[in-house]
C-alpha positions in Angstrom: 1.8 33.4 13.2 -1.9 34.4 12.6 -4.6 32.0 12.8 -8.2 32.2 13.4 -8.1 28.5 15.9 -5.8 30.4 18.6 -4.9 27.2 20.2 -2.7 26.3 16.6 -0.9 29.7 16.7 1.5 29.1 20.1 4.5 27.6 18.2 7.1 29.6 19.8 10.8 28.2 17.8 13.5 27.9 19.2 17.1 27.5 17.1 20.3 25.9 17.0 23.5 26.2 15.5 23.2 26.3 11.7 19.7 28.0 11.6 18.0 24.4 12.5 15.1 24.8 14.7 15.2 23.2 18.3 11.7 23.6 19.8 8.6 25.0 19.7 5.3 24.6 21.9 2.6 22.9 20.5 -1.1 24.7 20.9 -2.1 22.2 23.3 1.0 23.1 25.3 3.4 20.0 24.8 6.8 20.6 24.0 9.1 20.0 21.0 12.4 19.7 21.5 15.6 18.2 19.7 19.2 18.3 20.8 22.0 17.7 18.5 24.7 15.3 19.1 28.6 16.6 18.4 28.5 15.6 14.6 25.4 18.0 14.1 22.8 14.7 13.9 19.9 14.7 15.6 20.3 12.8 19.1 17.1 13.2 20.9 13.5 14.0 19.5 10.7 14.5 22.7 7.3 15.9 22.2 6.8 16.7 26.5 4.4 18.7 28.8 7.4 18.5 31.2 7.0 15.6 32.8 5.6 12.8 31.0 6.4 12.8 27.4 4.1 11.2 24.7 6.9 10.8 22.1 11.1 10.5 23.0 13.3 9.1 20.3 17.0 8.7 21.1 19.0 7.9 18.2 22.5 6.2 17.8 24.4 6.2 14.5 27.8 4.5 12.9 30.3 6.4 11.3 28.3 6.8 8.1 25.3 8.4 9.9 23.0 5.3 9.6 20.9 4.7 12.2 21.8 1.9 14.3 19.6 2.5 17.7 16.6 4.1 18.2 15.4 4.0 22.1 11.9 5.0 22.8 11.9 6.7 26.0 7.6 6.6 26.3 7.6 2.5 25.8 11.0 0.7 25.9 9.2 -2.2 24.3 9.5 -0.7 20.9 13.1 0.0 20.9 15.0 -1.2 17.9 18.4 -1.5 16.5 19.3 -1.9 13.3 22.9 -3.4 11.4 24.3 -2.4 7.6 26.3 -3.9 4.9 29.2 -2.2 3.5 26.8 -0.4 1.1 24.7 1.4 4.1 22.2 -1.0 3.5 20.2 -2.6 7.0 20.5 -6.2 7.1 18.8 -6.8 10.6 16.4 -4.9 12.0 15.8 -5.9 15.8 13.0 -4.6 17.8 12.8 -7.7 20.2 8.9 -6.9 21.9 7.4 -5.6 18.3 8.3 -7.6 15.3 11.9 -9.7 17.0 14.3 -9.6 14.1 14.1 -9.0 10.6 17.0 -10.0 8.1 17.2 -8.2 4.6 19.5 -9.7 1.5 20.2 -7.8 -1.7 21.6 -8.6 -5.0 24.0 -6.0 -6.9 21.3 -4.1 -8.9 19.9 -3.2 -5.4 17.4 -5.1 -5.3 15.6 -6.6 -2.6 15.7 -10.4 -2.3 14.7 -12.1 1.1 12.8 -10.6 3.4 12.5 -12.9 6.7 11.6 -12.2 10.1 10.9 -14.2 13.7 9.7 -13.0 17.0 11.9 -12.4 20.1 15.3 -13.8 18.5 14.1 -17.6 19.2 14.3 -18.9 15.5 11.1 -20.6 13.5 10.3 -17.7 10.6 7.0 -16.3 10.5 7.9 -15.1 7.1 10.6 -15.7 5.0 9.6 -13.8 1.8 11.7 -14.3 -1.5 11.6 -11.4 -4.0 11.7 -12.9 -7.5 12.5 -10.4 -10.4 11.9 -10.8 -14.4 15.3 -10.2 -17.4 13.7 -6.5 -17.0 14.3 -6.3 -13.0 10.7 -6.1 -12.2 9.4 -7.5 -9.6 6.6 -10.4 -10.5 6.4 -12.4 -7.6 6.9 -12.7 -3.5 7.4 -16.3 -2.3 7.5 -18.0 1.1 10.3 -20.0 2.1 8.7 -23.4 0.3 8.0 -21.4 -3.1 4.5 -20.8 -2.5 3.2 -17.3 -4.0 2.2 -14.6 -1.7 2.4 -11.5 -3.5 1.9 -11.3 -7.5 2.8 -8.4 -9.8 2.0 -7.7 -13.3 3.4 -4.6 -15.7 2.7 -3.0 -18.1 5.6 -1.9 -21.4 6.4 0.9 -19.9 7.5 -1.1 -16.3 4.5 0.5 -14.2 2.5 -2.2 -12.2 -1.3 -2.9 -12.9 -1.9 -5.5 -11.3 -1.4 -6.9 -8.1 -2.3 -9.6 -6.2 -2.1 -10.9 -2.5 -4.0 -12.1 0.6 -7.0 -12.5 -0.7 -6.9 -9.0 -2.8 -6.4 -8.1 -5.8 -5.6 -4.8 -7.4 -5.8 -3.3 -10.9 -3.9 -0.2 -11.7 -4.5 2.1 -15.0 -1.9 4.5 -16.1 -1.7 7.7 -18.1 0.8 8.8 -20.8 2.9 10.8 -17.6 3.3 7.8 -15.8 0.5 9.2 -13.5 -2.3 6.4 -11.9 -5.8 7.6 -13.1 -7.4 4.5 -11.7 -6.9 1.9 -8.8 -9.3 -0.6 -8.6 -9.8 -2.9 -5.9 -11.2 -6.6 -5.9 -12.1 -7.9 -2.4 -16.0 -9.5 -1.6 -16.6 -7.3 -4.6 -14.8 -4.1 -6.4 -14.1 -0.3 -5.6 -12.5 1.9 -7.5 -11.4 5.3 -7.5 -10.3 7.7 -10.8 -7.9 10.2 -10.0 -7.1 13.6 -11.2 -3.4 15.4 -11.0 -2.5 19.0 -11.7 0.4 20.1 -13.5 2.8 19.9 -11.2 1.8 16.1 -10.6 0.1 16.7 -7.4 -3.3 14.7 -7.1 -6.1 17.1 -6.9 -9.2 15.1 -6.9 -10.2 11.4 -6.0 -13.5 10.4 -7.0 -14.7 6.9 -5.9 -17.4 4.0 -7.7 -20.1 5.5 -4.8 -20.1 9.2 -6.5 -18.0 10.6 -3.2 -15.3 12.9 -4.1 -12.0 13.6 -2.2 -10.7 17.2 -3.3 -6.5 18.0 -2.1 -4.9 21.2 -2.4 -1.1 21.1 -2.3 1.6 23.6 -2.6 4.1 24.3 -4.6 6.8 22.5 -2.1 4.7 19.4 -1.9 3.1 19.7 1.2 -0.7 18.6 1.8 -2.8 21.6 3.0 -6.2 20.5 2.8 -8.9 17.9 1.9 -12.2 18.0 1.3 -14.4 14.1 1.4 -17.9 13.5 0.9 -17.5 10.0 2.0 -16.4 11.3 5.5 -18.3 14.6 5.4 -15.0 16.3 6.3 -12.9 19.3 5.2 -9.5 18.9 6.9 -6.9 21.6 7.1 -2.7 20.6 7.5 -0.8 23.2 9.5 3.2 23.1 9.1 5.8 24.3 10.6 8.3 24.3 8.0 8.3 21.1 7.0 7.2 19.6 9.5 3.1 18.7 10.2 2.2 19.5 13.7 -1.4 19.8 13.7 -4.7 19.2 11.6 -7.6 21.4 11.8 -11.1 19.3 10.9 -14.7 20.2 10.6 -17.6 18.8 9.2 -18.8 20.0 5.2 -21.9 21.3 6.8 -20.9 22.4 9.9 -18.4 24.6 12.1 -17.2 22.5 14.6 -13.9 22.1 15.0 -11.7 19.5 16.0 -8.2 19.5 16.1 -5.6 16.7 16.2 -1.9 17.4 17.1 0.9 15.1 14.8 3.9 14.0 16.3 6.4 12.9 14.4 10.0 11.0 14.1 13.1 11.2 12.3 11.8 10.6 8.4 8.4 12.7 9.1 6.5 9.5 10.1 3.0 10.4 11.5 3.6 8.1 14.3 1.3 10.1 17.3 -1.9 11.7 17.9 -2.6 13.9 20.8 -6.0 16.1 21.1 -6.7 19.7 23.1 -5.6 18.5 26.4 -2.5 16.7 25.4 -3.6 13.2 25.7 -2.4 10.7 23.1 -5.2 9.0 21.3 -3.2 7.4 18.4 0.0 5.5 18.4 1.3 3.5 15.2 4.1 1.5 15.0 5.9 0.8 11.7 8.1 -1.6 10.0 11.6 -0.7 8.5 10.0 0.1 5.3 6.7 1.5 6.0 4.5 -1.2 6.4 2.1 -0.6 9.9 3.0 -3.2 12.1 -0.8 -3.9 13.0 -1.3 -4.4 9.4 -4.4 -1.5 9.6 -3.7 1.2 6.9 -5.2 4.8 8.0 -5.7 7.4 5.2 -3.9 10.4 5.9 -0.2 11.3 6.3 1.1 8.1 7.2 4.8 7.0 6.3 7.7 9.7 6.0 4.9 12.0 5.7 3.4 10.7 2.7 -0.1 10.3 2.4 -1.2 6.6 3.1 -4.8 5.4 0.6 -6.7 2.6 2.0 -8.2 2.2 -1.4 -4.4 0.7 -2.5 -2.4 0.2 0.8 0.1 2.0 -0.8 1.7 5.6 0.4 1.2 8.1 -2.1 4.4 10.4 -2.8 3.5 12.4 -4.8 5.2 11.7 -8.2 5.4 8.3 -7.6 2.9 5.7 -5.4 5.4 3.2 -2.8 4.1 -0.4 -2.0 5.5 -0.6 1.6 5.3 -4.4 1.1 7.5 -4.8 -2.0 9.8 -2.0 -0.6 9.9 -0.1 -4.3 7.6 2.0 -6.4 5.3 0.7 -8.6 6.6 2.8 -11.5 10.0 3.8 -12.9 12.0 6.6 -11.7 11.1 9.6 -14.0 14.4 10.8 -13.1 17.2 9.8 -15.6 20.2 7.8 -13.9 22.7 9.6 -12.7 25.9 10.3 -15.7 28.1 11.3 -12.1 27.9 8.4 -10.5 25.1 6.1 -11.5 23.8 6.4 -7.4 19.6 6.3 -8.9 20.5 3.4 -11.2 17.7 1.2 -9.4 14.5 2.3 -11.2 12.1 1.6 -8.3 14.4 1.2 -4.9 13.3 3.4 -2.3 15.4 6.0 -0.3 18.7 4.3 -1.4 17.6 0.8 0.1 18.3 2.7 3.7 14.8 4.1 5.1 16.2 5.0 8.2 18.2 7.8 7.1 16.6 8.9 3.4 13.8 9.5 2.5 12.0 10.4 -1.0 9.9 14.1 -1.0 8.3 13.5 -3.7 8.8 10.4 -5.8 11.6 11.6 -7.5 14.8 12.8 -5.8 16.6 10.8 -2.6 17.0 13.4 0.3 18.6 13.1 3.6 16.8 13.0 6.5 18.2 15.2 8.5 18.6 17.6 5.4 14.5 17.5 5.7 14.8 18.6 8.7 17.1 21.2 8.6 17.3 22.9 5.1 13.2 22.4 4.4 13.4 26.8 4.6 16.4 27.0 2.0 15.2 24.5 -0.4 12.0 26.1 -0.5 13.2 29.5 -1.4 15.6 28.1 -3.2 12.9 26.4 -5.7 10.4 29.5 -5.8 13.8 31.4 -7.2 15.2 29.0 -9.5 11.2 29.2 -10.8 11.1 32.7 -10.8 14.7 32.7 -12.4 16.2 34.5 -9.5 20.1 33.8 -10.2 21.6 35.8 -7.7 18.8 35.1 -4.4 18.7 31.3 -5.5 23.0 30.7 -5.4 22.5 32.9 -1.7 20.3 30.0 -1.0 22.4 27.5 -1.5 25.3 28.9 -0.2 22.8 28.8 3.0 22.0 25.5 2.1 25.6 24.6 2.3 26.2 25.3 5.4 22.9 23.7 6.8 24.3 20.1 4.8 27.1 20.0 7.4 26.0 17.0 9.3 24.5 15.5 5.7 26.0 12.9 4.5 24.9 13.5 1.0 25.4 13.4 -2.8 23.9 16.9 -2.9 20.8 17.7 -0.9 17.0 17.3 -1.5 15.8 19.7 -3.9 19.3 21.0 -5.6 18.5 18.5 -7.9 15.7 20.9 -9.2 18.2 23.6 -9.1 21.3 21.9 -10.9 18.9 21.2 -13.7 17.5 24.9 -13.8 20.9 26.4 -14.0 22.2 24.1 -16.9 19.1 25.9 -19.0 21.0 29.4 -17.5 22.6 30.3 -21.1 20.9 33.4 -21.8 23.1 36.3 -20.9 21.5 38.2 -18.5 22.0 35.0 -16.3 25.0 33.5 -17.0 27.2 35.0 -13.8 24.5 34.2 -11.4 24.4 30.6 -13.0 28.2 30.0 -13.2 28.0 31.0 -9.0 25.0 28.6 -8.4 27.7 26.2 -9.9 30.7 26.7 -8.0 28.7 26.8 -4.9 26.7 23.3 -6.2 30.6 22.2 -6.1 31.6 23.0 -2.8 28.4 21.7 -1.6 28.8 18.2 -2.9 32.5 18.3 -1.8 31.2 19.2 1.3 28.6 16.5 1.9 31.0 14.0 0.4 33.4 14.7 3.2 30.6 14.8 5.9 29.9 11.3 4.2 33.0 9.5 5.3 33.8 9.4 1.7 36.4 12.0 1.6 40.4 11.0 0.4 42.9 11.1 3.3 45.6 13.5 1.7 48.0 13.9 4.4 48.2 12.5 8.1 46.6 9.0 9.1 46.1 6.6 6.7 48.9 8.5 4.5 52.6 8.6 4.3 52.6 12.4 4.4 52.9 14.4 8.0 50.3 16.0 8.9 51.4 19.5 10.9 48.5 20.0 12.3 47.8 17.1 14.1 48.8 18.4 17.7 46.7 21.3 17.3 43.5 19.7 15.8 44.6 17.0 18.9 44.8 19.9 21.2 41.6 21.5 20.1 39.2 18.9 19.1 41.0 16.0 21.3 42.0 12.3 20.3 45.2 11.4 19.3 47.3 13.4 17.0 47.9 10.5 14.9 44.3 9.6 14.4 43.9 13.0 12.2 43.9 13.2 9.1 43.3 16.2 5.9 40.7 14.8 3.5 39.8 16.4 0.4 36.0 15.8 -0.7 38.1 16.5 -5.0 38.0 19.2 -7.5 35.8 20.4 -9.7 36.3 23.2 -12.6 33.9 25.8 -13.3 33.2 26.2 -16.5 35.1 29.7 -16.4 38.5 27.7 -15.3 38.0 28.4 -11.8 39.4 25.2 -9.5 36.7 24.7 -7.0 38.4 22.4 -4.0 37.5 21.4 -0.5 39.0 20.3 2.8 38.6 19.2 5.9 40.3 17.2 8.8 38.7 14.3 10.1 39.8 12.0 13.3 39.4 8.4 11.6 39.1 6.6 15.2 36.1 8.7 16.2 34.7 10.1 12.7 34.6 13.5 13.7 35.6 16.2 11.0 36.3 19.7 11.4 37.2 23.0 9.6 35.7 22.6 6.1 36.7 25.5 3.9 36.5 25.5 0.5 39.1 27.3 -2.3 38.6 28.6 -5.5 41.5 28.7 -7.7 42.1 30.6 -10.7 44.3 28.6 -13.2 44.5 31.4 -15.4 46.1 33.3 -12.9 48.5 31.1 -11.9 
């Protein structure tokens, strides 16, 4: 890795099993490291220098691969645990020496309804919010426990917010015919505004503010920020990744050469969460809510929450596609994305990362990814996008196959980014890509059977919880350990090509501990039958 600032060039990766990276050094020599756990999830995160470590995240999951215990092995005040309904939506949140407990209702359009927390466990709500919601589903209005208005929302026909009201502030929000916010203006002891300008892809290229100063951002194609320019701060700012992951940023002034840098560390959804400089020293910590919000209530532009870039101008995050209020816990606009004819799972036109923060996250505004598919797949799904641009058939269906194989510990519809590509190869109808484009979907298929298996959502077909023996039992027993009578052989279902081929995959899975094994897929030919 070239670089002209030789202290950003010492990553030295490390990988796992599955192509996942397990380590690298950071240029001002702390270490990365992440261990897996036996399911393939993520059990430890540590930024170190070997001894003292400025961030250690252990996590703890249920069967379904939410997060239900995150232990912070730098300050044990801020560890947290965190309870589900039967949708894999959290309910509490506990982090007894930050916030105490929060509780979280729903209704059955997935929408969020109470909002209440209280310090330390010992009762008496410092806010009990209630989420009131128009014929339409939008959200208008955030009460307090006694009806009184805290929050105020206002939208347009088209279901995008404009105004918004709260605290002492008000905001006014103007859209364009893409859904895109040109303008945010701000009313508190006075008004700012800022205009803002997108390129086609939808990634916000300039920021220009009611004082003349002008914020320029250069993206790429995958979405990641890789530079700034400001007038207001007098700063050009460089993002250096490591796949997906931000590790550092480079930042001079617009006149000058000096350089600073500043080292990101971050946790399990890409949060920004510390700041180390040269010598390793931390010089930023933030602590976040569930959903986003800072816990300090002090927004900081820059990458902020899952990644996303965080505006002071708004206090919202901007994603890209899409701008998230962390305090109503949705978009302000509608999901571009049409609902889902499969299985209906985006049918919430603003709910964020499937009403589970903790182990989705959205990229870009758009499409619900994994977490852990984020951090593992980031390579595939990026050369898996510039081919299905490029039309690439046959590299992009390798990709996924890779892809496949990296969404073994996923528990996911399909993963972040093959949304992109299932769309591209429905338009493959010309003849020059129709074989490539009926492989891309066969191995789609097995993908989704795959993740569907890995989800827990996979039918029990023989052995436990059937009436049918299973004659493998002692030897999965043998191999993998538990009980004999605790496996089972799941089937994630079928799916037929369009050329007749049967695409099916199975597994076995222990249903006392979760654990699944020996996924193969099978593609049969009913033609030849």
């Amino acid at each position: 890795m070239r670089d002209p600032a030789p202290q950003i060039a010492r990553f030295q990766r490390r990988r796992q099993r599955r192509r996942r990276c397990s380590g690298f050094t950071y240029g001002n020599g702390l270490i990365h490291s992440r261990t897996l756990n036996a399911r393939g999830l993520p059990q430890r995160i540590r930024d170190h220098s070997g001894v003292a470590s400025r961030l250690d995240y252990s996590y703890g999951y249920d069967r379904h691969g939410n997060v239900t215990s995150i232990l912070d092995g730098v300050n044990a005040n801020e560890n947290r645990s965190l309870q589900y309904d039967a949708r894999d939506r959290p309910i509490v949140a506990t982090a007894p020496n930050i916030y105490g407990e929060e509780i979280y209702d729903y209704d059955a359009l997935d929408n969020v309804r109470r909002v209440a927390g209280y310090p330390n466990g010992l009762g008496g709500y410092v806010q009990d919010h209630r989420y009131q919601y128009d014929a339409s589903q939008r959200l208008y209005r955030i009460d307090n426990e006694l009806g009184a208005q805290q929050w105020g929302f206002a939208g347009n026909g088209f279901g995008e917010t404009y105004t918004r009201t709260g605290h002492g502030q008000s905001w006014n929000y103007q859209w364009n015919a893409a859904g895109r916010m040109t303008r945010a203006t701000r009313y508190y002891a006075g008004s700012t505004w800022e205009n803002y300008v997108y390129d086609t892809h939808g990634h916000r290229t300039r920021s220009t503010r009611n004082t003349g100063s002008t914020r320029f951002q250069v993206y790429s194609r995958a979405g990641q920020l890789l530079y700034t320019e400001d007038s207001r701060d007098n700063q050009r700012i460089d993002y250096i990744h490591l796949g997906n992951k931000l590790v550092a940023q480079r930042s001079r002034p617009l006149a000058g050469s000096t350089v600073t840098t500043t080292w990101h560390h971050t946790d399990h959804i890409g949060s920004a969460n510390v700041e180390t400089n040269a010598a390793g020293v931390q010089t930023q910590r933030t602590v976040r809510m569930p959903y986003g919000a800072p816990y300090s209530g002090v927004y900081r532009e820059g990458p902020g929450f899952a990644g996303h870039v965080t505006d002071t101008q708004t206090n919202l995050t901007y994603m890209q596609q899409r701008y998230y209020d962390p305090i109503a816990q949705r978009f302000l606009s509608p999901d571009p994305v049409d609902v889902s004819p499969a299985n209906g799972s985006n049918f919430n036109r603003y709910w964020y990362a499937n009403n589970n923060p903790y182990k989705y996250r959205d990229p870009d505004g758009r499409y619900v990814e994994s977490i852990w598919d984020a951090a593992s797949i980031a390579v595939g799904v990026v050369s898996l996008a510039g081919n299905v641009w490029d039309g690439n058939w046959s590299a992009a269906a390798a990709d996924v196959g890779g892809i496949a194989i990296d969404a073994a510990a996923l528990a996911l519809p399909v993963p972040g980014g093959a949304g992109m590509a299932i769309q591209a190869s429905r338009q493959a109808d010309n003849a020059a890509s129709a074989i490539n484009g009926l492989n891309l979907n066969k191995q789609l298929a097995s993908e989704s059977q795959t993740s569907r298996i890995l989800a827990g959502e996979g039918e029990a077909i023989a052995g436990a919880g059937t009436d049918k023996a299973l004659r493998d039992a002692p030897r999965l027993a043998d191999q993998y350990g538990g009980a004999a009578g605790d496996w089972s052989k799941v089937s994630g279902g079928n799916h037929v090509a369009p050329d007749g081929t049967k695409i099916e995959t199975h597994g076995y899975e222990n249903k006392a501990t979760g654990q699944i094994v020996e996924l193969k897929t099978k593609l049969i030919d009913e033609g030849k039958r």
